[in-house]
PDB file of C-alpha atoms and ligand atoms in Angstrom:
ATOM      1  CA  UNK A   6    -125.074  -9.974 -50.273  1.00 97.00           C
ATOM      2  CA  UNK A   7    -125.644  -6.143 -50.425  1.00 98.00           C
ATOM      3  CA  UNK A   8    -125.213  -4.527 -47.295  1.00 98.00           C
ATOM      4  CA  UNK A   9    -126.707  -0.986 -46.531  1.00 98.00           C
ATOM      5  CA  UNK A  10    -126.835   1.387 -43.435  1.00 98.00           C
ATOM      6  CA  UNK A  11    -128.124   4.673 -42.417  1.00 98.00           C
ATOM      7  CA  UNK A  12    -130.556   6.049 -45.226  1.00 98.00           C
ATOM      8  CA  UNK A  13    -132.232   8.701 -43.825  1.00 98.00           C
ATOM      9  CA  UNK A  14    -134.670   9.113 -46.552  1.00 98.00           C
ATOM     10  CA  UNK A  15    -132.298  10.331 -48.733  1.00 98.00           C
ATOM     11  CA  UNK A  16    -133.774   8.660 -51.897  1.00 98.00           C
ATOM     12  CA  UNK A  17    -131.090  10.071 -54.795  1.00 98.00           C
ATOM     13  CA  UNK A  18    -128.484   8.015 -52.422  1.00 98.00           C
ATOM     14  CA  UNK A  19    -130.215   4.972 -51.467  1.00 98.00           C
ATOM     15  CA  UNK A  20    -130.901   5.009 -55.340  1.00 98.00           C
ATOM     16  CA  UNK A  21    -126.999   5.103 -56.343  1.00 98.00           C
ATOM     17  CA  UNK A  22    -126.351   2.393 -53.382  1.00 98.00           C
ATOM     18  CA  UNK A  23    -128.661   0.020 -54.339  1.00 98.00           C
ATOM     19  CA  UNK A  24    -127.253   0.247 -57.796  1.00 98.00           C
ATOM     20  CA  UNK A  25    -124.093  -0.516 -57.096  1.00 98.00           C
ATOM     21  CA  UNK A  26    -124.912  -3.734 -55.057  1.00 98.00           C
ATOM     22  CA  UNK A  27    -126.986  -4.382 -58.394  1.00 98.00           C
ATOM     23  CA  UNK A  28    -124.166  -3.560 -60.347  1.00 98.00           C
ATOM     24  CA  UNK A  29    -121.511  -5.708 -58.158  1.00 97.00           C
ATOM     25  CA  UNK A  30    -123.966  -8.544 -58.360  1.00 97.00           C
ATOM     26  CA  UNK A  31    -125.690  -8.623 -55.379  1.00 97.00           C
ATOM     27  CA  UNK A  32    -129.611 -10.701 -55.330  1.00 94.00           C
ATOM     28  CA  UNK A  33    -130.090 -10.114 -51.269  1.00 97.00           C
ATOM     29  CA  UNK A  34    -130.116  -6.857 -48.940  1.00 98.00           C
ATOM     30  CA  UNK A  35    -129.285  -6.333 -45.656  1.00 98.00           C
ATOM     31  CA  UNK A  36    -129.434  -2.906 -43.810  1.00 98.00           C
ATOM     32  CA  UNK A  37    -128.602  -2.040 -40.707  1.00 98.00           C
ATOM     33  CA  UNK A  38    -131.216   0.000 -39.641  1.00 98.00           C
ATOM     34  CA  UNK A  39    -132.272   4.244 -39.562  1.00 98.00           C
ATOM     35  CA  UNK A  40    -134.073   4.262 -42.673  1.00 98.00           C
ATOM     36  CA  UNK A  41    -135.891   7.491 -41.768  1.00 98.00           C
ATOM     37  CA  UNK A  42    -134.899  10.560 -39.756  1.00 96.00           C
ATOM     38  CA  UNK A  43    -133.202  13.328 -41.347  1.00 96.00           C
ATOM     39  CA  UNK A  44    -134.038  12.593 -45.240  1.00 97.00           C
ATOM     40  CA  UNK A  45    -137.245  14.522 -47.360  1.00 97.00           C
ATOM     41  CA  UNK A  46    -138.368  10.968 -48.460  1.00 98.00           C
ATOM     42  CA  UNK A  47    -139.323   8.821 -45.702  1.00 98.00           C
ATOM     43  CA  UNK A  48    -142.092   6.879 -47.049  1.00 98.00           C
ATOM     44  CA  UNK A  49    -140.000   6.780 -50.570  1.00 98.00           C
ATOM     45  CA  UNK A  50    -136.432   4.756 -48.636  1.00 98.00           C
ATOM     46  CA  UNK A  51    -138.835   2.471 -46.708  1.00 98.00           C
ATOM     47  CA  UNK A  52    -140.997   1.097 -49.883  1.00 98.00           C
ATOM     48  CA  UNK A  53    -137.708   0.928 -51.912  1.00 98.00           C
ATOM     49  CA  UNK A  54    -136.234  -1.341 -49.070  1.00 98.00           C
ATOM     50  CA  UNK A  55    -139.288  -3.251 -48.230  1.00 98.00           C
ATOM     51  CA  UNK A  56    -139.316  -3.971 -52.405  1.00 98.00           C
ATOM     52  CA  UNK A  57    -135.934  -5.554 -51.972  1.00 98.00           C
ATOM     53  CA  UNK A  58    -137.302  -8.020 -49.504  1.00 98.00           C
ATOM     54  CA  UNK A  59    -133.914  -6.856 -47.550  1.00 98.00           C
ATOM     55  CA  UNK A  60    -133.520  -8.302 -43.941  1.00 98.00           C
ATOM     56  CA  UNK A  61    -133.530  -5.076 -41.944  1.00 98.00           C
ATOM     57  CA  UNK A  62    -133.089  -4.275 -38.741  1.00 98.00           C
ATOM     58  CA  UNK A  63    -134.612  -0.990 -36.618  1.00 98.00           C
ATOM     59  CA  UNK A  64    -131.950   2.096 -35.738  1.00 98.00           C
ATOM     60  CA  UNK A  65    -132.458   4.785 -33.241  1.00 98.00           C
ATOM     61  CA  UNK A  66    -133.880   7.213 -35.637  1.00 98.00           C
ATOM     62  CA  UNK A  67    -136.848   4.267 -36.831  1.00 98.00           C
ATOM     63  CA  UNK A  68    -137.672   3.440 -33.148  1.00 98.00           C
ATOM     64  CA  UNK A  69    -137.864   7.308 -31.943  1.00 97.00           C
ATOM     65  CA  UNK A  70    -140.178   7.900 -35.102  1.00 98.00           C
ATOM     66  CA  UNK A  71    -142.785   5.632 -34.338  1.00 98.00           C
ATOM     67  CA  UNK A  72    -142.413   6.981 -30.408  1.00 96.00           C
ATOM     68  CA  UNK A  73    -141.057   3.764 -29.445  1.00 97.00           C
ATOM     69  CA  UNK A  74    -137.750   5.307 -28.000  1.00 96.00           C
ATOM     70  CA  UNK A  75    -137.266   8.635 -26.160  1.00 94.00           C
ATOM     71  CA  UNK A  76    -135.555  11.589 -28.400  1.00 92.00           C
ATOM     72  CA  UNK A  77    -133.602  13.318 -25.299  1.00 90.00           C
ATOM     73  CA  UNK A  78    -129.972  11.768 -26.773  1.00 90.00           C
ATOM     74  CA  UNK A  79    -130.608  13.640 -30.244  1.00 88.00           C
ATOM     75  CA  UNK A  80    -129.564  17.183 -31.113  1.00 85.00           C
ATOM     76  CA  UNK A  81    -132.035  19.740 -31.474  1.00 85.00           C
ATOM     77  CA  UNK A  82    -131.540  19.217 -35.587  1.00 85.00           C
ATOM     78  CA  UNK A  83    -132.293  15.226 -34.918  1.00 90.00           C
ATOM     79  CA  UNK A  84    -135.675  15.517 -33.176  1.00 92.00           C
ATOM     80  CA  UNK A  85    -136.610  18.363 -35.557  1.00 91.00           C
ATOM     81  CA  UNK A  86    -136.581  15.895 -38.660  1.00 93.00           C
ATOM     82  CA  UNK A  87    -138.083  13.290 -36.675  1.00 96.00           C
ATOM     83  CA  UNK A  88    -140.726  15.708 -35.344  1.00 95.00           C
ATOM     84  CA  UNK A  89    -141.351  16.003 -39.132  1.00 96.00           C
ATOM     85  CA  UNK A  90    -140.947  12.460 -40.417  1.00 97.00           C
ATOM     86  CA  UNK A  91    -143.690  10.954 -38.068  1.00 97.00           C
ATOM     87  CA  UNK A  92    -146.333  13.805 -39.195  1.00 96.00           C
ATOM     88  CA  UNK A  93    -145.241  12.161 -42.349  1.00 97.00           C
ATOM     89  CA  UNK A  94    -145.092   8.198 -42.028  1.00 98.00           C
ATOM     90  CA  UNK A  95    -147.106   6.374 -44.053  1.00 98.00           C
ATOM     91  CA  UNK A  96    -149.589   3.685 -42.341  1.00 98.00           C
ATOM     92  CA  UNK A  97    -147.526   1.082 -44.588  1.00 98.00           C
ATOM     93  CA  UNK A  98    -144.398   2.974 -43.760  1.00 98.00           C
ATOM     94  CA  UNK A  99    -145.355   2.466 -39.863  1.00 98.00           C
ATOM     95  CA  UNK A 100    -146.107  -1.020 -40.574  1.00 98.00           C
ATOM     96  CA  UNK A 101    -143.013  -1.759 -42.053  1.00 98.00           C
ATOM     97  CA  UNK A 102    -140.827  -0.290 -39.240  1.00 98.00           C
ATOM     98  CA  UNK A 103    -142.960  -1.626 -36.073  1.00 98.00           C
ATOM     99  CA  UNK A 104    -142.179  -5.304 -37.508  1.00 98.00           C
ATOM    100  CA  UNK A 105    -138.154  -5.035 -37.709  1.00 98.00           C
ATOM    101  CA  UNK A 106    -136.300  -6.147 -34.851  1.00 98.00           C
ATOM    102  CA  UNK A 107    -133.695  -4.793 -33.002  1.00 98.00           C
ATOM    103  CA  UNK A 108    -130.726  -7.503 -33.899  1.00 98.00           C
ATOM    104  CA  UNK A 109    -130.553 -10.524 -36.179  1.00 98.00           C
ATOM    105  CA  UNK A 110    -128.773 -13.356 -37.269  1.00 97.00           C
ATOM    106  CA  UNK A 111    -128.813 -14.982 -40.557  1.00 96.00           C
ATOM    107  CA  UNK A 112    -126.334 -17.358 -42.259  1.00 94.00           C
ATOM    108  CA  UNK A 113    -123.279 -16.343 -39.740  1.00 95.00           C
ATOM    109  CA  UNK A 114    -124.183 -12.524 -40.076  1.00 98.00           C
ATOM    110  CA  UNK A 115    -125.121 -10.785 -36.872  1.00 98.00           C
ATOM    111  CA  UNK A 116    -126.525  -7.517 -37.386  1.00 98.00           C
ATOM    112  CA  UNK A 117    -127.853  -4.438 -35.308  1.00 98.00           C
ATOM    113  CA  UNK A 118    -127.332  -0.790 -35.712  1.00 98.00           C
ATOM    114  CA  UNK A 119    -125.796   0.716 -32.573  1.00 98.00           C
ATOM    115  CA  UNK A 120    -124.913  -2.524 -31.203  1.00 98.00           C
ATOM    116  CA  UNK A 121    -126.875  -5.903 -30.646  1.00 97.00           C
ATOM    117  CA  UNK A 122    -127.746  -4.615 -26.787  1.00 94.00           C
ATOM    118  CA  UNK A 123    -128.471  -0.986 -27.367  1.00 96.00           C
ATOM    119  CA  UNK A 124    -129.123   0.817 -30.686  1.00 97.00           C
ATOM    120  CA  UNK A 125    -127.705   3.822 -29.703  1.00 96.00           C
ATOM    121  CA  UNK A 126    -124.074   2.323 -28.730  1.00 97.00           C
ATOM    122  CA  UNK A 127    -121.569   4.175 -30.871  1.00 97.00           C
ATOM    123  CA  UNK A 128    -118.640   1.614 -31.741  1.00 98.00           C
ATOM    124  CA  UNK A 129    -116.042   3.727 -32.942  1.00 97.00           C
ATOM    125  CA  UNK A 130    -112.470   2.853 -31.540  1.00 97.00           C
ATOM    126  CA  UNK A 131    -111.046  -0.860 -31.254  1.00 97.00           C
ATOM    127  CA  UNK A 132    -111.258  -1.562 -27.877  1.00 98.00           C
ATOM    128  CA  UNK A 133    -115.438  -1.135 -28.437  1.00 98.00           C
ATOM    129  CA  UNK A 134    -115.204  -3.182 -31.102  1.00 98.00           C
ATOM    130  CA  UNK A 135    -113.189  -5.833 -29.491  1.00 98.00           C
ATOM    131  CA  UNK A 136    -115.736  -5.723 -26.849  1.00 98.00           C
ATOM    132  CA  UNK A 137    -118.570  -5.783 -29.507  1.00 98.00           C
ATOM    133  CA  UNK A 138    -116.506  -8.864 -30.987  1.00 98.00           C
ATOM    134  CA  UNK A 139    -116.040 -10.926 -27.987  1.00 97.00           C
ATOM    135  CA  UNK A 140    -119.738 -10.821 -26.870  1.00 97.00           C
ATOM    136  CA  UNK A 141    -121.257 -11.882 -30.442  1.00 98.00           C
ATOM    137  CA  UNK A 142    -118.364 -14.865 -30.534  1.00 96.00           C
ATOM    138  CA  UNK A 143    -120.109 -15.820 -27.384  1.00 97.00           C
ATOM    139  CA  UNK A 144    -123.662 -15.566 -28.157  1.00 97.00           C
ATOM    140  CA  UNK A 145    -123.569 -16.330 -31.074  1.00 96.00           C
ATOM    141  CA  UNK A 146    -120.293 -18.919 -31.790  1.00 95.00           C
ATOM    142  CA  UNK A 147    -121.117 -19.621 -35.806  1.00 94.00           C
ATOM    143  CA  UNK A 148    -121.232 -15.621 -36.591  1.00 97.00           C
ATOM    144  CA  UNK A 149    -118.418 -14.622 -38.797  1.00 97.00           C
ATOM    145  CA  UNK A 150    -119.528 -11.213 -39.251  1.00 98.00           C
ATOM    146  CA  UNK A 151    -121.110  -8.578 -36.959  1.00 98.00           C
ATOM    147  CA  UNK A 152    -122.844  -5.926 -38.992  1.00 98.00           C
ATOM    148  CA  UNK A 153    -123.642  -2.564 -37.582  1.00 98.00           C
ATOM    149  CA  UNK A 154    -124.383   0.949 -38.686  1.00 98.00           C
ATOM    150  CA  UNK A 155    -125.101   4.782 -36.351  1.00 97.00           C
ATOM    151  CA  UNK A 156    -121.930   6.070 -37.097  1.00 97.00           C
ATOM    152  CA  UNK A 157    -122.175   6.926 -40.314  1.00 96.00           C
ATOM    153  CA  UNK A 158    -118.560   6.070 -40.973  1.00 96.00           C
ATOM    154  CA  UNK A 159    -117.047   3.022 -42.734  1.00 97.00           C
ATOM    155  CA  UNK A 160    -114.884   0.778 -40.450  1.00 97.00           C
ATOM    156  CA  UNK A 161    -113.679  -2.740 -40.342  1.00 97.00           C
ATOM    157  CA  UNK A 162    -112.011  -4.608 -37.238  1.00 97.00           C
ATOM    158  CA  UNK A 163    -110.529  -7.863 -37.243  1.00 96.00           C
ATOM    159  CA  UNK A 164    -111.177 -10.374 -33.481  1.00 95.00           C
ATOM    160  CA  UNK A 165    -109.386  -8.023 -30.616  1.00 95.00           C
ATOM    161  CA  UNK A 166    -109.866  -4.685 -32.135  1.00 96.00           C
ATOM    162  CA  UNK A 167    -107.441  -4.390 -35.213  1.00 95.00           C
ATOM    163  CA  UNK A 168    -108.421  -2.172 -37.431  1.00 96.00           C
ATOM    164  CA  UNK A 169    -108.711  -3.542 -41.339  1.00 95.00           C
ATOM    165  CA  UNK A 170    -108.973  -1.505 -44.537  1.00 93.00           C
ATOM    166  CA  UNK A 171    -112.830   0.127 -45.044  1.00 92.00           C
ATOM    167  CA  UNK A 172    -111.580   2.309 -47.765  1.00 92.00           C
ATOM    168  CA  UNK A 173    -113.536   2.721 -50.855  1.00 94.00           C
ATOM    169  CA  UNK A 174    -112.682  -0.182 -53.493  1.00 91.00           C
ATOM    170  CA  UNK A 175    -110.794  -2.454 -50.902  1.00 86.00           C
ATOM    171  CA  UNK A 176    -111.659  -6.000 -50.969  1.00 93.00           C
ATOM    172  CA  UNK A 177    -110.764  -7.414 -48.075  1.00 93.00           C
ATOM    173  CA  UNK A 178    -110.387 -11.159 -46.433  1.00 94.00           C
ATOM    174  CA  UNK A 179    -112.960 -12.164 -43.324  1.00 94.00           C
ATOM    175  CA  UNK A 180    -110.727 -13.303 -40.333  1.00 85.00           C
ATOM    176  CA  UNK A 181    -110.221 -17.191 -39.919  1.00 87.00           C
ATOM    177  CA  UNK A 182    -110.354 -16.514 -36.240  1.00 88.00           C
ATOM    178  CA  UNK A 183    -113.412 -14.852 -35.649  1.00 88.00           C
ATOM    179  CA  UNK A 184    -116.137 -12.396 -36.436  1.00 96.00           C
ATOM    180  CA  UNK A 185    -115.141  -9.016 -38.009  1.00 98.00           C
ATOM    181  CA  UNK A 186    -116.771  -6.119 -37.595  1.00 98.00           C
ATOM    182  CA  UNK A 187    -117.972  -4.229 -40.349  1.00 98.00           C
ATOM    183  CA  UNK A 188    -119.421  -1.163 -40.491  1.00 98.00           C
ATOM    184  CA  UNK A 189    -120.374   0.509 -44.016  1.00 98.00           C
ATOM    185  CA  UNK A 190    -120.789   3.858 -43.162  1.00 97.00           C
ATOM    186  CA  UNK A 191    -123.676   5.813 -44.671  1.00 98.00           C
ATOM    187  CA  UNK A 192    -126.107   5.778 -47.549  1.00 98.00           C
ATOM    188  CA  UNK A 193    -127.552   8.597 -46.776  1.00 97.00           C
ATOM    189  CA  UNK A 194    -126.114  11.409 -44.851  1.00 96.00           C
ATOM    190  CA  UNK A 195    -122.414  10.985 -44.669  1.00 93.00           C
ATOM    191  CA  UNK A 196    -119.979  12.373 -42.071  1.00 92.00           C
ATOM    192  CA  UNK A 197    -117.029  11.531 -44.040  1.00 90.00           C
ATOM    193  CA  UNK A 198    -114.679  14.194 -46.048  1.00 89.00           C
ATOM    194  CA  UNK A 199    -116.693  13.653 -49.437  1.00 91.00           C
ATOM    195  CA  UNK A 200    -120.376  13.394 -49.706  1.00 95.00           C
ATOM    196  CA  UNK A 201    -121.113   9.481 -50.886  1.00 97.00           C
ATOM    197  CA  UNK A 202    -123.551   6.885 -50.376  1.00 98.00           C
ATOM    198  CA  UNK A 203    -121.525   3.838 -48.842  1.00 98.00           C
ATOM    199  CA  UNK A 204    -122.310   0.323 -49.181  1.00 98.00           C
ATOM    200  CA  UNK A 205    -121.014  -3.054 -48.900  1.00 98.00           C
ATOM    201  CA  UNK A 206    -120.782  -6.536 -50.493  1.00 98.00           C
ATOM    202  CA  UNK A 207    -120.000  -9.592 -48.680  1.00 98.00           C
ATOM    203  CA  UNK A 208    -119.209 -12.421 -50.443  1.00 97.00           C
ATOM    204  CA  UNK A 209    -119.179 -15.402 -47.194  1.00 95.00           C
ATOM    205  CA  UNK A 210    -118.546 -17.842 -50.197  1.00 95.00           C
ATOM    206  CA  UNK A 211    -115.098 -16.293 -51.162  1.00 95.00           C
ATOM    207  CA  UNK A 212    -114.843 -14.913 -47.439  1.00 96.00           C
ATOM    208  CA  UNK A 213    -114.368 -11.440 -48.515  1.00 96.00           C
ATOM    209  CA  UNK A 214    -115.762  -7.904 -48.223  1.00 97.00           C
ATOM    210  CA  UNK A 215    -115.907  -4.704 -50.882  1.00 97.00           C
ATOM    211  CA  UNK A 216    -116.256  -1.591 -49.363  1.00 97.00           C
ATOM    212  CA  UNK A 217    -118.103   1.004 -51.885  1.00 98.00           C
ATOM    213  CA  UNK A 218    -118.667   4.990 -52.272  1.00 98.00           C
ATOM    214  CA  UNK A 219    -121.035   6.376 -54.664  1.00 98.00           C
ATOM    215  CA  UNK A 220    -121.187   9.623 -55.944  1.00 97.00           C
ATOM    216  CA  UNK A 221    -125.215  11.064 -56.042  1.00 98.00           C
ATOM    217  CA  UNK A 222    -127.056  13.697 -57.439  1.00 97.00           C
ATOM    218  CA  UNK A 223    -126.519  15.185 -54.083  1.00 97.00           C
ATOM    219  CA  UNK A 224    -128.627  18.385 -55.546  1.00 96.00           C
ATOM    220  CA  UNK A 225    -131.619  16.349 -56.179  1.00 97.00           C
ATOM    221  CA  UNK A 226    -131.444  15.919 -51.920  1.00 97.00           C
ATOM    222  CA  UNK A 227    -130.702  19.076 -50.770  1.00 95.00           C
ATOM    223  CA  UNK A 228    -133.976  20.722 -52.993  1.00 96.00           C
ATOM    224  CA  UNK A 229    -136.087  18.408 -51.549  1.00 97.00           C
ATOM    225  CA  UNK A 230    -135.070  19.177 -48.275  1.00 96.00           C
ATOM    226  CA  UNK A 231    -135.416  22.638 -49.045  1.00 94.00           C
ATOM    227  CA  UNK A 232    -139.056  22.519 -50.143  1.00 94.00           C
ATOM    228  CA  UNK A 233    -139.693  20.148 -47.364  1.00 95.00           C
ATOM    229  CA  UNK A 234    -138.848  22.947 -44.765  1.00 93.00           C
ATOM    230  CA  UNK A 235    -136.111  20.964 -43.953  1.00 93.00           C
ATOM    231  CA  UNK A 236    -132.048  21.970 -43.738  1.00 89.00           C
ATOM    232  CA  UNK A 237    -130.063  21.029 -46.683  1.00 89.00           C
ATOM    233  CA  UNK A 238    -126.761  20.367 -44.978  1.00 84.00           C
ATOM    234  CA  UNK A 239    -128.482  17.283 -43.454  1.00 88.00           C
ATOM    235  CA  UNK A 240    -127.176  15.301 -46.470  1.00 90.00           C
ATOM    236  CA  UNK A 241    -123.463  16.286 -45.471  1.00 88.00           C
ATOM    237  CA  UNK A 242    -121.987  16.924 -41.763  1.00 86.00           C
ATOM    238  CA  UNK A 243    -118.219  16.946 -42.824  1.00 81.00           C
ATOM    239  CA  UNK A 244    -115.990  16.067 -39.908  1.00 83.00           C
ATOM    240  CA  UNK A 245    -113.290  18.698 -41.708  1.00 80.00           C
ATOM    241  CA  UNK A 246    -112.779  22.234 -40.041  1.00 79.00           C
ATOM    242  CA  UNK A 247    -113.990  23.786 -43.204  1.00 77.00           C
ATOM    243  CA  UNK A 248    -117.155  22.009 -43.302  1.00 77.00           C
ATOM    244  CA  UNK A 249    -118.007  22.730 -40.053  1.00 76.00           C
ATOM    245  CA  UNK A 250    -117.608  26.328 -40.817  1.00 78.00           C
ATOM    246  CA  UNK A 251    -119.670  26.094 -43.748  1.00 75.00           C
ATOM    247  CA  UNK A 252    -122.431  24.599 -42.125  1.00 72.00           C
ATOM    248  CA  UNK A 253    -122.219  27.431 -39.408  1.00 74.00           C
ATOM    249  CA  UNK A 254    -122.281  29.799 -41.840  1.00 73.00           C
ATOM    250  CA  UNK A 255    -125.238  27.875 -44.041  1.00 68.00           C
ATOM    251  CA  UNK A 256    -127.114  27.788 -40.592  1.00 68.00           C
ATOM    252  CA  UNK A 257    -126.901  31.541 -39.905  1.00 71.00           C
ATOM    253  CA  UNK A 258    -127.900  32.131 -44.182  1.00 67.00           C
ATOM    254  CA  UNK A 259    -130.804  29.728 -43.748  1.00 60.00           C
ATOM    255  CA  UNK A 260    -131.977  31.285 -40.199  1.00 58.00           C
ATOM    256  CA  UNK A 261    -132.956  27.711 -39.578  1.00 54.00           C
ATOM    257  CA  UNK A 262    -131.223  26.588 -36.047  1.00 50.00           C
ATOM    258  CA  UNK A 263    -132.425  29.320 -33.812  1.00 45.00           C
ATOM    259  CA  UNK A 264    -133.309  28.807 -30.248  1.00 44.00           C
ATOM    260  CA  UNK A 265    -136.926  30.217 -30.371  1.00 42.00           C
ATOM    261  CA  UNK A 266    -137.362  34.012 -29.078  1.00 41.00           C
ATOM    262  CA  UNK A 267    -133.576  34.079 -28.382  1.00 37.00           C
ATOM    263  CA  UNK A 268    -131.386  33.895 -31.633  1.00 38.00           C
ATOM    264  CA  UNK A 269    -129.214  31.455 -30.025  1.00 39.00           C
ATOM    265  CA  UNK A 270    -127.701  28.730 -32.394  1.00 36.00           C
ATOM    266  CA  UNK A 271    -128.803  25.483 -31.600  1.00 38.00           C
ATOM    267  CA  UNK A 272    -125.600  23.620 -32.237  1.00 39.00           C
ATOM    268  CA  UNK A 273    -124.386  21.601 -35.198  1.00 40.00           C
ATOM    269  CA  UNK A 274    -125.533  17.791 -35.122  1.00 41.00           C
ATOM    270  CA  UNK A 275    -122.409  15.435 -34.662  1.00 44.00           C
ATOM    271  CA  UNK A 276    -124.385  12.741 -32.862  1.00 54.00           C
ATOM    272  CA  UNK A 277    -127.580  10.272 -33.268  1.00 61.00           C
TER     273      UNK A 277
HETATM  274 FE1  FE2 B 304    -128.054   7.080 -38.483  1.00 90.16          FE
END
């Protein structure tokens, strides 16, 4: 199966994910929730996935656009594209995201987007996963894999918090002694050094997982932003000192991230 995470109505990306599932052979979709929020094509990322017939489960970003969860844990760049997405939201669109639930389990996958109690959890170190880990095995005691997204950065972890190989192109064995933990970063808005749309296959029936990165027309995104009103270095928040500075500096070209009446920067976005 295909596995997705973390569109963000970026429609070039989601495009170059779902074709390399196609490619790699993949007939059913999961994704792990925050199709919208962020992205210029909202409505676009949430037929495409709906047209999949993936299993899907709600992030942070879906539940705060249809009002459904407070935006006070988002950045001020966060709840200005959400602001903007649910002006936007198709009634089908809405439709589509009120139905999705929070968590689900399917076939020994378990899958949420923060975690399965809270979809704004950030799992990001082993001892959260391990934690993450222990509760599914006990909930749910079939699930060999717990899926999640939020991130926005591929990671695998083996039972007790090991970390296993997420890179891009490894193939790697599910554990014989309990879930993993896989993460598979970002379709669309990566925080990684290079600007991809991550994906995943999981094979249960040889036990294995493929971690992917896809290059995009990453232009295509950030000119859609742009006529959307939008910031274009949503598509990219580069953990690396030089793409921090670069986004300063495209904040201060762009004008975009000033505190009303005061000129004061709003901040970069590094979370939700
Ligand atoms: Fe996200």
């Amino acid at each position: 199966m295909g596995i997705l995470a973390d569109v963000h109505g970026n429609l070039p990306a989601l495009l170059a994910a779902v074709g390399r599932l196609r490619g790699e052979g993949a007939e059913r979709f999961l994704c792990a929730g925050d199709l919208v929020g962020y992205g210029p094509f909202p409505n676009e990322c949430v037929e495409l996935i709906a047209g999949l017939d993936a299993v899907c489960v709600a992030g942070n970003h879906d539940l705060i656009a249809l009002g459904h969860l407070a935006d006070d844990r988002c950045n001020a760049l966060a709840r200005h594209s959400l602001a903007w997405t649910r002006e936007r939201l198709s009634p089908a669109s809405k439709a589509y995201l009120e139905a999705l639930p929070v968590s689900i389990e399917l076939d020994g996958v378990v899958m949420a987007h923060g975690s399965p109690d809270d979809p704004q959890r950030y799992v990001r170190r082993g001892g959260e996963a391990a934690r993450e880990l222990a509760a599914v095995a006990a909930r749910w005691p079939a699930a060999q894999v717990l899926v999640l997204g939020h991130t926005h950065i591929a990671r695998a972890w083996a039972p007790g918090g090991r970390p296993l190989d997420a890179g891009a192109g490894s193939v790697m064995p599910l554990a014989p002694d309990g879930p993993v933990l896989l993460n598979p970063g970002a379709v669309g808005q990566s925080r990684e050094r290079r600007i991809r749309a991550r994906s995943l296959v999981l094979d249960l029936h040889e036990q294995t997982a493929a971690f992917h990165a896809d290059a995009y027309d990453v232009g295509a995104s950030r000119r859609a932003l742009r006529s959307a009103g939008l910031p274009a270095e949503t598509v990219h928040l580069s953990p690396t000192l030089a793409g921090r500075a670069a986004r300063r500096l495209r904040r201060e070209v762009e004008g975009m991230w000033r505190r009303p009446g005061t000129g004061r920067d709003l901040g970069a976005p590094d979370r939700a």
